[in-house]
Amino acid sequence: MNEHDIGDTMTGVDPGRLDDQQLMKELETIHRTRHDTLLYGSNDALRAHNDRMARLEGEWLRRNPRRPVAPGRTREGARERGCGQAAAPGA
């Protein structure tokens, strides 16, 4: 048994055990595969995907409680946003 076997499940390594770079890579992968899983995955696959995504996103949010929030991504900002305005910080 190696260090990655402890705490692993069918849905991957516990997000709390990932370093920041690994966590971001996992998030990028799961977001990239989301659409196909929703459209073509079995109910079990979608359930596992939902659980894994929630765990990864929850860990990222726990680590980044003061993340920048783009004004255009709030309700008020979305109402005020014009067609040509970016919704993300620095975009």
Short mmCIF file of N, CA, C and O in Angstrom, two decimals:
data_model
loop_
_atom_site.label_atom_id
_atom_site.label_comp_id
_atom_site.label_asym_id
_atom_site.label_seq_id
_atom_site.Cartn_x
_atom_site.Cartn_y
_atom_site.Cartn_z
N MET A 1 0.86 -1.19 0.00
CA MET A 1 0.00 0.00 0.00
C MET A 1 0.89 1.24 0.00
O MET A 1 1.83 1.32 0.77
N ASN A 2 0.58 2.21 -0.86
CA ASN A 2 1.37 3.44 -0.87
C ASN A 2 0.58 4.57 -0.23
O ASN A 2 -0.55 4.40 0.17
N GLU A 3 1.19 5.76 -0.18
CA GLU A 3 0.55 6.90 0.50
C GLU A 3 -0.77 7.31 -0.14
O GLU A 3 -1.62 7.87 0.52
N HIS A 4 -0.97 7.00 -1.42
CA HIS A 4 -2.19 7.40 -2.09
C HIS A 4 -3.33 6.41 -1.88
O HIS A 4 -4.47 6.69 -2.22
N ASP A 5 -3.04 5.24 -1.34
CA ASP A 5 -4.08 4.24 -1.12
C ASP A 5 -4.92 4.56 0.11
O ASP A 5 -6.08 4.21 0.17
N ILE A 6 -4.34 5.21 1.08
CA ILE A 6 -5.06 5.51 2.31
C ILE A 6 -6.05 6.64 2.05
O ILE A 6 -5.68 7.72 1.62
N GLY A 7 -7.32 6.40 2.29
CA GLY A 7 -8.33 7.43 2.13
C GLY A 7 -8.86 7.57 0.72
O GLY A 7 -9.71 8.40 0.46
N ASP A 8 -8.35 6.79 -0.23
CA ASP A 8 -8.87 6.85 -1.60
C ASP A 8 -10.21 6.14 -1.65
O ASP A 8 -10.45 5.18 -0.94
N THR A 9 -11.08 6.62 -2.50
CA THR A 9 -12.37 5.99 -2.71
C THR A 9 -12.56 5.84 -4.20
O THR A 9 -11.70 6.22 -4.99
N MET A 10 -13.70 5.33 -4.59
CA MET A 10 -13.99 5.22 -6.01
C MET A 10 -14.04 6.59 -6.67
O MET A 10 -13.93 6.70 -7.88
N THR A 11 -14.20 7.63 -5.89
CA THR A 11 -14.29 8.97 -6.45
C THR A 11 -13.00 9.77 -6.26
O THR A 11 -13.01 10.97 -6.43
N GLY A 12 -11.90 9.11 -5.94
CA GLY A 12 -10.61 9.79 -5.89
C GLY A 12 -10.11 10.08 -4.50
O GLY A 12 -10.74 9.76 -3.49
N VAL A 13 -8.96 10.72 -4.47
CA VAL A 13 -8.28 11.07 -3.23
C VAL A 13 -9.09 12.13 -2.50
O VAL A 13 -9.65 13.04 -3.12
N ASP A 14 -9.10 12.04 -1.19
CA ASP A 14 -9.76 13.05 -0.36
C ASP A 14 -9.20 14.42 -0.73
O ASP A 14 -7.97 14.62 -0.70
N PRO A 15 -10.04 15.37 -1.11
CA PRO A 15 -9.55 16.69 -1.53
C PRO A 15 -8.67 17.38 -0.49
O PRO A 15 -7.77 18.13 -0.85
N GLY A 16 -8.90 17.11 0.77
CA GLY A 16 -8.08 17.72 1.81
C GLY A 16 -6.65 17.25 1.80
O GLY A 16 -5.77 17.90 2.37
N ARG A 17 -6.37 16.14 1.13
CA ARG A 17 -5.01 15.60 1.04
C ARG A 17 -4.27 16.09 -0.19
O ARG A 17 -3.09 15.81 -0.36
N LEU A 18 -4.94 16.80 -1.07
CA LEU A 18 -4.31 17.32 -2.28
C LEU A 18 -3.63 18.65 -1.99
O LEU A 18 -4.15 19.46 -1.22
N ASP A 19 -2.47 18.88 -2.62
CA ASP A 19 -1.88 20.21 -2.50
C ASP A 19 -2.65 21.15 -3.42
O ASP A 19 -3.52 20.71 -4.19
N ASP A 20 -2.36 22.43 -3.35
CA ASP A 20 -3.14 23.42 -4.12
C ASP A 20 -3.10 23.15 -5.62
O ASP A 20 -4.11 23.26 -6.31
N GLN A 21 -1.94 22.77 -6.13
CA GLN A 21 -1.81 22.52 -7.57
C GLN A 21 -2.61 21.28 -7.97
O GLN A 21 -3.30 21.28 -9.01
N GLN A 22 -2.55 20.23 -7.19
CA GLN A 22 -3.31 19.02 -7.48
C GLN A 22 -4.81 19.29 -7.42
O GLN A 22 -5.58 18.80 -8.24
N LEU A 23 -5.21 20.07 -6.42
CA LEU A 23 -6.63 20.41 -6.27
C LEU A 23 -7.14 21.17 -7.50
O LEU A 23 -8.20 20.85 -8.04
N MET A 24 -6.37 22.14 -7.96
CA MET A 24 -6.78 22.90 -9.14
C MET A 24 -6.86 22.01 -10.37
O MET A 24 -7.79 22.12 -11.17
N LYS A 25 -5.92 21.10 -10.52
CA LYS A 25 -5.93 20.18 -11.66
C LYS A 25 -7.18 19.30 -11.61
O LYS A 25 -7.84 19.07 -12.63
N GLU A 26 -7.52 18.79 -10.42
CA GLU A 26 -8.73 17.97 -10.26
C GLU A 26 -9.98 18.79 -10.60
O GLU A 26 -10.89 18.29 -11.26
N LEU A 27 -10.02 20.03 -10.16
CA LEU A 27 -11.17 20.89 -10.46
C LEU A 27 -11.29 21.15 -11.96
O LEU A 27 -12.38 21.09 -12.52
N GLU A 28 -10.18 21.43 -12.61
CA GLU A 28 -10.20 21.67 -14.05
C GLU A 28 -10.71 20.44 -14.79
O GLU A 28 -11.52 20.54 -15.72
N THR A 29 -10.25 19.26 -14.36
CA THR A 29 -10.67 18.01 -15.01
C THR A 29 -12.15 17.75 -14.81
O THR A 29 -12.87 17.43 -15.77
N ILE A 30 -12.63 17.91 -13.60
CA ILE A 30 -14.03 17.59 -13.34
C ILE A 30 -14.96 18.58 -14.02
O ILE A 30 -16.03 18.20 -14.51
N HIS A 31 -14.56 19.84 -14.11
CA HIS A 31 -15.40 20.80 -14.82
C HIS A 31 -15.40 20.52 -16.32
O HIS A 31 -16.42 20.67 -16.98
N ARG A 32 -14.27 20.09 -16.84
CA ARG A 32 -14.18 19.77 -18.27
C ARG A 32 -15.05 18.57 -18.63
O ARG A 32 -15.62 18.50 -19.72
N THR A 33 -15.19 17.60 -17.73
CA THR A 33 -15.96 16.39 -18.02
C THR A 33 -17.43 16.49 -17.61
O THR A 33 -18.21 15.58 -17.87
N ARG A 34 -17.81 17.60 -17.02
CA ARG A 34 -19.17 17.75 -16.48
C ARG A 34 -20.25 17.55 -17.54
O ARG A 34 -21.24 16.83 -17.34
N HIS A 35 -20.12 18.23 -18.66
CA HIS A 35 -21.16 18.21 -19.68
C HIS A 35 -21.42 16.80 -20.20
O HIS A 35 -22.58 16.37 -20.28
N ASP A 36 -20.37 16.08 -20.52
CA ASP A 36 -20.53 14.72 -21.01
C ASP A 36 -21.13 13.80 -19.96
O ASP A 36 -21.94 12.93 -20.28
N THR A 37 -20.73 13.98 -18.71
CA THR A 37 -21.29 13.15 -17.64
C THR A 37 -22.79 13.42 -17.49
O THR A 37 -23.58 12.49 -17.35
N LEU A 38 -23.17 14.67 -17.56
CA LEU A 38 -24.59 15.02 -17.46
C LEU A 38 -25.38 14.43 -18.61
O LEU A 38 -26.45 13.84 -18.42
N LEU A 39 -24.87 14.57 -19.82
CA LEU A 39 -25.61 14.11 -21.00
C LEU A 39 -25.60 12.60 -21.19
O LEU A 39 -26.61 12.02 -21.59
N TYR A 40 -24.47 11.97 -20.91
CA TYR A 40 -24.31 10.57 -21.30
C TYR A 40 -23.99 9.60 -20.17
O TYR A 40 -23.95 8.39 -20.40
N GLY A 41 -23.73 10.09 -18.97
CA GLY A 41 -23.38 9.21 -17.87
C GLY A 41 -24.60 8.52 -17.27
O GLY A 41 -25.72 9.02 -17.34
N SER A 42 -24.36 7.37 -16.65
CA SER A 42 -25.43 6.68 -15.94
C SER A 42 -25.81 7.50 -14.70
O SER A 42 -25.10 8.43 -14.32
N ASN A 43 -26.92 7.14 -14.09
CA ASN A 43 -27.32 7.82 -12.87
C ASN A 43 -26.24 7.69 -11.79
O ASN A 43 -25.96 8.65 -11.07
N ASP A 44 -25.63 6.51 -11.70
CA ASP A 44 -24.56 6.32 -10.72
C ASP A 44 -23.35 7.19 -11.04
O ASP A 44 -22.74 7.76 -10.14
N ALA A 45 -23.00 7.29 -12.32
CA ALA A 45 -21.87 8.13 -12.72
C ALA A 45 -22.15 9.60 -12.41
O ALA A 45 -21.27 10.31 -11.91
N LEU A 46 -23.35 10.04 -12.68
CA LEU A 46 -23.70 11.43 -12.39
C LEU A 46 -23.70 11.69 -10.89
O LEU A 46 -23.21 12.73 -10.43
N ARG A 47 -24.20 10.76 -10.12
CA ARG A 47 -24.21 10.90 -8.66
C ARG A 47 -22.77 10.99 -8.13
O ARG A 47 -22.46 11.85 -7.30
N ALA A 48 -21.89 10.11 -8.63
CA ALA A 48 -20.49 10.15 -8.20
C ALA A 48 -19.82 11.46 -8.63
O ALA A 48 -19.04 12.04 -7.87
N HIS A 49 -20.14 11.92 -9.83
CA HIS A 49 -19.58 13.17 -10.34
C HIS A 49 -20.04 14.35 -9.48
O HIS A 49 -19.24 15.21 -9.11
N ASN A 50 -21.32 14.37 -9.15
CA ASN A 50 -21.85 15.43 -8.28
C ASN A 50 -21.15 15.45 -6.93
O ASN A 50 -20.77 16.51 -6.42
N ASP A 51 -20.98 14.26 -6.35
CA ASP A 51 -20.34 14.16 -5.03
C ASP A 51 -18.90 14.63 -5.11
O ASP A 51 -18.45 15.43 -4.28
N ARG A 52 -18.17 14.16 -6.10
CA ARG A 52 -16.76 14.53 -6.23
C ARG A 52 -16.61 16.02 -6.48
O ARG A 52 -15.76 16.68 -5.89
N MET A 53 -17.44 16.58 -7.36
CA MET A 53 -17.37 18.01 -7.64
C MET A 53 -17.66 18.83 -6.38
O MET A 53 -16.95 19.79 -6.09
N ALA A 54 -18.66 18.44 -5.63
CA ALA A 54 -19.00 19.16 -4.41
C ALA A 54 -17.85 19.11 -3.40
O ALA A 54 -17.54 20.11 -2.74
N ARG A 55 -17.21 17.95 -3.29
CA ARG A 55 -16.10 17.82 -2.35
C ARG A 55 -14.90 18.65 -2.78
O ARG A 55 -14.26 19.32 -1.96
N LEU A 56 -14.58 18.63 -4.07
CA LEU A 56 -13.46 19.41 -4.57
C LEU A 56 -13.72 20.91 -4.45
O LEU A 56 -12.87 21.68 -4.00
N GLU A 57 -14.91 21.34 -4.86
CA GLU A 57 -15.24 22.76 -4.78
C GLU A 57 -15.31 23.22 -3.33
O GLU A 57 -14.87 24.33 -3.00
N GLY A 58 -15.86 22.39 -2.46
CA GLY A 58 -15.91 22.74 -1.04
C GLY A 58 -14.53 22.93 -0.44
O GLY A 58 -14.29 23.86 0.34
N GLU A 59 -13.61 22.06 -0.83
CA GLU A 59 -12.23 22.20 -0.34
C GLU A 59 -11.58 23.46 -0.88
O GLU A 59 -10.89 24.18 -0.15
N TRP A 60 -11.81 23.75 -2.16
CA TRP A 60 -11.23 24.97 -2.73
C TRP A 60 -11.78 26.21 -2.02
O TRP A 60 -11.03 27.13 -1.68
N LEU A 61 -13.08 26.22 -1.78
CA LEU A 61 -13.68 27.36 -1.07
C LEU A 61 -13.17 27.47 0.37
O LEU A 61 -12.96 28.58 0.87
N ARG A 62 -12.97 26.34 1.01
CA ARG A 62 -12.43 26.35 2.38
C ARG A 62 -11.05 26.99 2.39
O ARG A 62 -10.72 27.78 3.27
N ARG A 63 -10.24 26.68 1.39
CA ARG A 63 -8.88 27.22 1.31
C ARG A 63 -8.83 28.66 0.84
O ARG A 63 -7.83 29.35 1.03
N ASN A 64 -9.86 29.12 0.19
CA ASN A 64 -9.88 30.46 -0.41
C ASN A 64 -11.11 31.25 0.02
O ASN A 64 -11.91 31.67 -0.82
N PRO A 65 -11.26 31.48 1.31
CA PRO A 65 -12.48 32.15 1.78
C PRO A 65 -12.59 33.61 1.33
O PRO A 65 -13.68 34.15 1.28
N ARG A 66 -11.47 34.22 0.98
CA ARG A 66 -11.48 35.63 0.57
C ARG A 66 -11.19 35.77 -0.92
O ARG A 66 -10.58 36.75 -1.35
N ARG A 67 -11.66 34.81 -1.70
CA ARG A 67 -11.42 34.86 -3.14
C ARG A 67 -12.06 36.11 -3.74
O ARG A 67 -13.07 36.60 -3.21
N PRO A 68 -11.49 36.63 -4.81
CA PRO A 68 -12.10 37.80 -5.44
C PRO A 68 -13.43 37.42 -6.08
O PRO A 68 -13.56 36.37 -6.70
N VAL A 69 -14.40 38.26 -5.89
CA VAL A 69 -15.72 38.04 -6.49
C VAL A 69 -15.94 39.15 -7.51
O VAL A 69 -15.88 40.34 -7.17
N ALA A 70 -16.17 38.77 -8.74
CA ALA A 70 -16.40 39.74 -9.79
C ALA A 70 -17.77 40.39 -9.59
O ALA A 70 -18.77 39.69 -9.38
N PRO A 71 -17.86 41.70 -9.65
CA PRO A 71 -19.14 42.37 -9.47
C PRO A 71 -20.22 41.85 -10.44
O PRO A 71 -21.38 41.76 -10.08
N GLY A 72 -19.82 41.49 -11.64
CA GLY A 72 -20.77 40.98 -12.62
C GLY A 72 -21.32 39.59 -12.29
O GLY A 72 -22.26 39.13 -12.92
N ARG A 73 -20.73 38.92 -11.28
CA ARG A 73 -21.18 37.59 -10.89
C ARG A 73 -22.10 37.64 -9.67
O ARG A 73 -22.45 36.61 -9.11
N THR A 74 -22.50 38.84 -9.26
CA THR A 74 -23.49 38.98 -8.20
C THR A 74 -24.83 39.28 -8.85
O THR A 74 -24.90 39.64 -10.03
N ARG A 75 -25.90 39.15 -8.10
CA ARG A 75 -27.23 39.45 -8.66
C ARG A 75 -27.31 40.90 -9.13
O ARG A 75 -27.77 41.18 -10.23
N GLU A 76 -26.85 41.80 -8.28
CA GLU A 76 -26.91 43.22 -8.65
C GLU A 76 -26.04 43.51 -9.87
O GLU A 76 -26.46 44.19 -10.80
N GLY A 77 -24.85 42.95 -9.88
CA GLY A 77 -23.94 43.16 -11.00
C GLY A 77 -24.48 42.58 -12.29
O GLY A 77 -24.31 43.16 -13.37
N ALA A 78 -25.13 41.44 -12.21
CA ALA A 78 -25.69 40.82 -13.42
C ALA A 78 -26.80 41.70 -14.00
O ALA A 78 -26.93 41.80 -15.22
N ARG A 79 -27.57 42.32 -13.14
CA ARG A 79 -28.64 43.20 -13.63
C ARG A 79 -28.07 44.44 -14.31
O ARG A 79 -28.65 44.94 -15.27
N GLU A 80 -26.94 44.91 -13.79
CA GLU A 80 -26.32 46.13 -14.33
C GLU A 80 -25.42 45.85 -15.52
O GLU A 80 -25.12 46.77 -16.28
N ARG A 81 -24.98 44.62 -15.67
CA ARG A 81 -24.01 44.28 -16.71
C ARG A 81 -24.61 44.46 -18.10
O ARG A 81 -25.68 44.00 -18.41
N GLY A 82 -23.86 45.11 -18.93
CA GLY A 82 -24.26 45.29 -20.31
C GLY A 82 -23.76 44.12 -21.15
O GLY A 82 -22.98 43.30 -20.70
N CYS A 83 -24.15 44.04 -22.38
CA CYS A 83 -23.79 42.93 -23.28
C CYS A 83 -22.28 42.78 -23.43
O CYS A 83 -21.78 41.67 -23.53
N GLY A 84 -21.53 43.85 -23.48
CA GLY A 84 -20.10 43.77 -23.76
C GLY A 84 -19.22 43.71 -22.53
O GLY A 84 -18.01 43.67 -22.66
N GLN A 85 -19.77 43.71 -21.33
CA GLN A 85 -18.95 43.73 -20.13
C GLN A 85 -18.57 42.33 -19.69
O GLN A 85 -19.37 41.39 -19.78
N ALA A 86 -17.36 42.19 -19.19
CA ALA A 86 -16.87 40.90 -18.69
C ALA A 86 -17.48 40.62 -17.32
O ALA A 86 -17.74 41.52 -16.54
N ALA A 87 -17.67 39.32 -17.03
CA ALA A 87 -18.23 38.92 -15.76
C ALA A 87 -17.17 38.45 -14.77
O ALA A 87 -17.44 38.28 -13.62
N ALA A 88 -15.94 38.23 -15.23
CA ALA A 88 -14.88 37.72 -14.35
C ALA A 88 -13.87 38.82 -14.08
O ALA A 88 -13.66 39.69 -14.90
N PRO A 89 -13.22 38.74 -12.90
CA PRO A 89 -12.19 39.76 -12.59
C PRO A 89 -11.08 39.71 -13.62
O PRO A 89 -10.60 38.63 -13.99
N GLY A 90 -10.66 40.83 -14.09
CA GLY A 90 -9.57 40.92 -15.02
C GLY A 90 -9.88 40.45 -16.43
O GLY A 90 -9.01 40.42 -17.29
N ALA A 91 -11.10 40.05 -16.68
CA ALA A 91 -11.46 39.55 -18.04
C ALA A 91 -11.88 40.68 -18.93
O ALA A 91 -12.25 41.72 -18.53
#
